[in-house]
Structure formats: C-alpha cells, structure tokens
N, CA, C and O atoms as a GROMACS GRO file, in nm:
protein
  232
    1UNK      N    1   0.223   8.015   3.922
    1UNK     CA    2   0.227   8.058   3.782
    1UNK      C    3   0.343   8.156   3.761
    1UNK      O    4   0.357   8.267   3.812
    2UNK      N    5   0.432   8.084   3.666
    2UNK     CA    6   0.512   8.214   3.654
    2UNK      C    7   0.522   8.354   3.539
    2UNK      O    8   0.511   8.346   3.417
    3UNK      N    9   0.536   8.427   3.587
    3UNK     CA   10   0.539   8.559   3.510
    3UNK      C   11   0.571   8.598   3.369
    3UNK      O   12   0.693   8.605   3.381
    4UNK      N   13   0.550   8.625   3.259
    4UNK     CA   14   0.581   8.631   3.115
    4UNK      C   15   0.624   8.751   3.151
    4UNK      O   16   0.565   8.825   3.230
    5UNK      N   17   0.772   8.786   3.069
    5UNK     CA   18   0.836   8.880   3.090
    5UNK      C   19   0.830   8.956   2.925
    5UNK      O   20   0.870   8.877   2.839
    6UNK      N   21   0.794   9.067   2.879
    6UNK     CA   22   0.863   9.086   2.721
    6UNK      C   23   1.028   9.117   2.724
    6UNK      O   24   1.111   9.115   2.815
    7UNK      N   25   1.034   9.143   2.601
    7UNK     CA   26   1.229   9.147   2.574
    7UNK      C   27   1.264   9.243   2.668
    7UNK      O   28   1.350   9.218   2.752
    8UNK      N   29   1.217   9.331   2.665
    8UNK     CA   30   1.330   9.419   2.706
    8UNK      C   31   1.315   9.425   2.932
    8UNK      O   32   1.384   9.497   3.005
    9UNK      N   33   1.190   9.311   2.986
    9UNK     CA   34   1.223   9.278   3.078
    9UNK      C   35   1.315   9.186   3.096
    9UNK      O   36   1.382   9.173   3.198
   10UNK      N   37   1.320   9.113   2.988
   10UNK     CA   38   1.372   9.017   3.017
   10UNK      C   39   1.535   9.032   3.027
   10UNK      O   40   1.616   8.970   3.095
   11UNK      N   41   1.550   9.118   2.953
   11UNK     CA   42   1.690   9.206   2.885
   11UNK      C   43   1.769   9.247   3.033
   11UNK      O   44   1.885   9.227   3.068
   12UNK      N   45   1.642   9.320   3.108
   12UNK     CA   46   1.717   9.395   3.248
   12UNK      C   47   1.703   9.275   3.342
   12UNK      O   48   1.777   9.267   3.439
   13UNK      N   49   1.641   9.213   3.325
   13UNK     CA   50   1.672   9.091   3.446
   13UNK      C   51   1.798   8.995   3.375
   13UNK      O   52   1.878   8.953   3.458
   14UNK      N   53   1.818   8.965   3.269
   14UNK     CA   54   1.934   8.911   3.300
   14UNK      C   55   2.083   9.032   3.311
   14UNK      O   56   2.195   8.996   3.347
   15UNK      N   57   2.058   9.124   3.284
   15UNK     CA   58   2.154   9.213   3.280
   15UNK      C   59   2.188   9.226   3.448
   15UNK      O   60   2.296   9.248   3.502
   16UNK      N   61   2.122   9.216   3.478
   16UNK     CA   62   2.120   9.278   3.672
   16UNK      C   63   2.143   9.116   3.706
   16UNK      O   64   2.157   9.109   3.828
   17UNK      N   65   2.149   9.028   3.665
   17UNK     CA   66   2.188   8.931   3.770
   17UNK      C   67   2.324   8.873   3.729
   17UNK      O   68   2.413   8.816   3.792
   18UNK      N   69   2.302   8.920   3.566
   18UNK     CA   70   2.453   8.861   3.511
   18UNK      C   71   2.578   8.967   3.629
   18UNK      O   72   2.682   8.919   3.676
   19UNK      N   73   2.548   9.054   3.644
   19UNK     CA   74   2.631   9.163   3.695
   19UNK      C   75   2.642   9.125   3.833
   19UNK      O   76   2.751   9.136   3.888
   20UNK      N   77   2.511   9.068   3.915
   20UNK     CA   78   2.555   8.994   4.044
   20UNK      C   79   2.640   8.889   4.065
   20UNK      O   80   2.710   8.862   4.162
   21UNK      N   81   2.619   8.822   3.935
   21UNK     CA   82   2.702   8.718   3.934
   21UNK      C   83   2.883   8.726   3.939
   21UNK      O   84   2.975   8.667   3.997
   22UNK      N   85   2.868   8.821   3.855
   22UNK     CA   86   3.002   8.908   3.822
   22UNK      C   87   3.094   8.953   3.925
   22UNK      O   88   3.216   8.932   3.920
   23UNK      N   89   3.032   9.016   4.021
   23UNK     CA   90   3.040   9.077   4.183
   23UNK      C   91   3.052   8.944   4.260
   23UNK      O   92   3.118   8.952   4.364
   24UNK      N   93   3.002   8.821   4.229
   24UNK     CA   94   3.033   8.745   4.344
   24UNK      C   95   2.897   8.665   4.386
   24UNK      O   96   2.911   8.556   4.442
   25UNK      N   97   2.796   8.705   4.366
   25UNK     CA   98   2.654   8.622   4.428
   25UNK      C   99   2.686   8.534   4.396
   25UNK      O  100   2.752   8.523   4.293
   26UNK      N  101   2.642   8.407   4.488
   26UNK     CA  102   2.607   8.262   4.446
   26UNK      C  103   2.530   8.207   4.320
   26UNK      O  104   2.423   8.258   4.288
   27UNK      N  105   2.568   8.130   4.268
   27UNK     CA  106   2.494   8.137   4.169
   27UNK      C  107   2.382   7.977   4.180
   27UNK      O  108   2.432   7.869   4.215
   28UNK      N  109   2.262   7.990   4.151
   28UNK     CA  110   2.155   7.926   4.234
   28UNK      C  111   2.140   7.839   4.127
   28UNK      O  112   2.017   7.829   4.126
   29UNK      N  113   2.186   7.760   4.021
   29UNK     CA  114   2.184   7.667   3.985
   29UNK      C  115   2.341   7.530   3.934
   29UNK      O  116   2.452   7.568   3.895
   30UNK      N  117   2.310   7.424   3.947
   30UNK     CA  118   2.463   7.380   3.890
   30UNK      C  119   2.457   7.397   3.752
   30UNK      O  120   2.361   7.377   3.677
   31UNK      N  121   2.594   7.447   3.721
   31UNK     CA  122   2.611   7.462   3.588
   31UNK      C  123   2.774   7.485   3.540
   31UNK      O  124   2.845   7.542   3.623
   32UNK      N  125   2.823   7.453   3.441
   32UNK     CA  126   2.929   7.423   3.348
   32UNK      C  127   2.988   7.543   3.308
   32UNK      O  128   3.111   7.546   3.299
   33UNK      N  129   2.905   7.668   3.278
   33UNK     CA  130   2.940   7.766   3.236
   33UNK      C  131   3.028   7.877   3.306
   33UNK      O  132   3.021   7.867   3.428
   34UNK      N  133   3.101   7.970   3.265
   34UNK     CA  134   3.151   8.076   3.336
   34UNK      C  135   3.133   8.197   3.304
   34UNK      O  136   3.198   8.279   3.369
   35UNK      N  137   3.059   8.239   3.217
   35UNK     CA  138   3.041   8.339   3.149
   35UNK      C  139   2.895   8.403   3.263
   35UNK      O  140   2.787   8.345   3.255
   36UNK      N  141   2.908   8.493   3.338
   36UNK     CA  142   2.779   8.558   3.409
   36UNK      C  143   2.645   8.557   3.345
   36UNK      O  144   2.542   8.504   3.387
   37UNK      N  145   2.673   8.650   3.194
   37UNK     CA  146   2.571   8.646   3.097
   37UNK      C  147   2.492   8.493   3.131
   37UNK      O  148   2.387   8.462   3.187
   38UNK      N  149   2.595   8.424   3.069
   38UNK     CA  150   2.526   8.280   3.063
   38UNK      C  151   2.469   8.194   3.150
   38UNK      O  152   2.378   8.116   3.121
   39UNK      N  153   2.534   8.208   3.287
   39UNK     CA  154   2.483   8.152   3.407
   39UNK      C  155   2.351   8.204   3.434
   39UNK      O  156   2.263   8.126   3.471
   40UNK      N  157   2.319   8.374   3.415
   40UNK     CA  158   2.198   8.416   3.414
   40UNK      C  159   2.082   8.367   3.344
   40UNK      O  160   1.971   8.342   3.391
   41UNK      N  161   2.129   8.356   3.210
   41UNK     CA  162   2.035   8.264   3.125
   41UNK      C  163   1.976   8.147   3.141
   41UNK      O  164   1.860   8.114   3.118
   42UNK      N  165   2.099   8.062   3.198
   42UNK     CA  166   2.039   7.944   3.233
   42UNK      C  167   1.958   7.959   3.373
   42UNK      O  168   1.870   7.878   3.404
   43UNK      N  169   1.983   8.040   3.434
   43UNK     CA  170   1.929   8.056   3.551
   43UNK      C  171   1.764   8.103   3.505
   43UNK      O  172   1.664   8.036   3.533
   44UNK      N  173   1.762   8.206   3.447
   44UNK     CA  174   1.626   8.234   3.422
   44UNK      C  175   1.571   8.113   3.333
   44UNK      O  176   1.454   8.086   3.359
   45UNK      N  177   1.601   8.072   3.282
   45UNK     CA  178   1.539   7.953   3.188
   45UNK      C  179   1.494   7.810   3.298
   45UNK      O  180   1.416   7.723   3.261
   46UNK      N  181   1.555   7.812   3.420
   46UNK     CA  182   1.519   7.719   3.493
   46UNK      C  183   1.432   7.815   3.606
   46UNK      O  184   1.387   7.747   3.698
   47UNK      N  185   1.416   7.892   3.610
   47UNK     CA  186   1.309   7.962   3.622
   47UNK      C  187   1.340   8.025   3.794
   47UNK      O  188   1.241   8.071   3.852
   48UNK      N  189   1.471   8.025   3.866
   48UNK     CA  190   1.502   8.055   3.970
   48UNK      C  191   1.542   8.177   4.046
   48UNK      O  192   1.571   8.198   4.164
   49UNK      N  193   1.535   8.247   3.945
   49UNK     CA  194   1.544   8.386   3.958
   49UNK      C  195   1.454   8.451   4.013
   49UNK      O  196   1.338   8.449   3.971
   50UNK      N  197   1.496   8.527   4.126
   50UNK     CA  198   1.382   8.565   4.241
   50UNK      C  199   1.376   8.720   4.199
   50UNK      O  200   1.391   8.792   4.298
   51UNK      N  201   1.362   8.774   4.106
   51UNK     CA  202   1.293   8.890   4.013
   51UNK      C  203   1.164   8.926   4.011
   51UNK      O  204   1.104   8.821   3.986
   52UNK      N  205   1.096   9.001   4.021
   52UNK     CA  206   0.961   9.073   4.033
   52UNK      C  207   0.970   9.181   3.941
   52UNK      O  208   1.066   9.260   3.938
   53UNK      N  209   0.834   9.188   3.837
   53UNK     CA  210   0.870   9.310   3.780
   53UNK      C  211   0.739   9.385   3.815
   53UNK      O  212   0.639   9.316   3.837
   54UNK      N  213   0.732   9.521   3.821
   54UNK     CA  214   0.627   9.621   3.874
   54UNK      C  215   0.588   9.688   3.752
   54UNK      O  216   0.661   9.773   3.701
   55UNK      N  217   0.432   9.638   3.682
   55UNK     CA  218   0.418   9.696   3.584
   55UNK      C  219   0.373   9.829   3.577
   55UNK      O  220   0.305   9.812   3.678
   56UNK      N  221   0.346   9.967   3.544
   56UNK     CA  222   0.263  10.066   3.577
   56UNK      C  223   0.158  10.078   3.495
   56UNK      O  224   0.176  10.059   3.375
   57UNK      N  225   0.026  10.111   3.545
   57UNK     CA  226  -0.074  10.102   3.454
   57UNK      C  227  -0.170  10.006   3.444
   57UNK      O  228  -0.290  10.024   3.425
   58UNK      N  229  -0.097   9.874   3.461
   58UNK     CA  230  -0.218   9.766   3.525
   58UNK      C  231  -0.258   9.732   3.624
   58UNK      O  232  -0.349   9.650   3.629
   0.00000   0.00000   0.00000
C-alpha cells in the first residue's frame, strides 16, 4: 500500500529528489524529460521514489 502524502509532503519530496537529480543521482525511471523538477514528478507519479515520511503524533 502506498503512502498518501499531503502538499506540502509532497512539495519536500519532490524538492529533495529534484535536487538529487540535479547533483547527478540516477534517475530510476525512463523518461524524455530534462528538467530535475520534472523527472521527480514523473518519478513520484510512477510511484518509485524510495521516500518515507515520519509523521509525529500518530
């Protein structure tokens, strides 16, 4: 099952991977794009993003 993120998780996970991407990480899906932002997006939208978020309180 995967994880429902709200906006503003969702906001820092693509922000932190667009920026890996940026730096050089592999990027874990095929895709057309060059824009980091965007590779992230599509990346989270295919759901491959190995992200965990730690809620506090629940």
């Amino acid at each position: 099952m995967q994880q429902r993120y709200n906006r503003y998780e969702k906001a820092r996970i693509l922000g932190a991977r667009a920026l890996q991407v940026s730096y050089g990480a592999p990027v874990l899906i095929e895709t057309d794009q060059s824009e980091p932002i965007l590779i992230a997006a599509e990346e989270y939208d295919a759901g491959v993003l190995p992200f965990t978020v730690q809620r506090e309180g629940k």
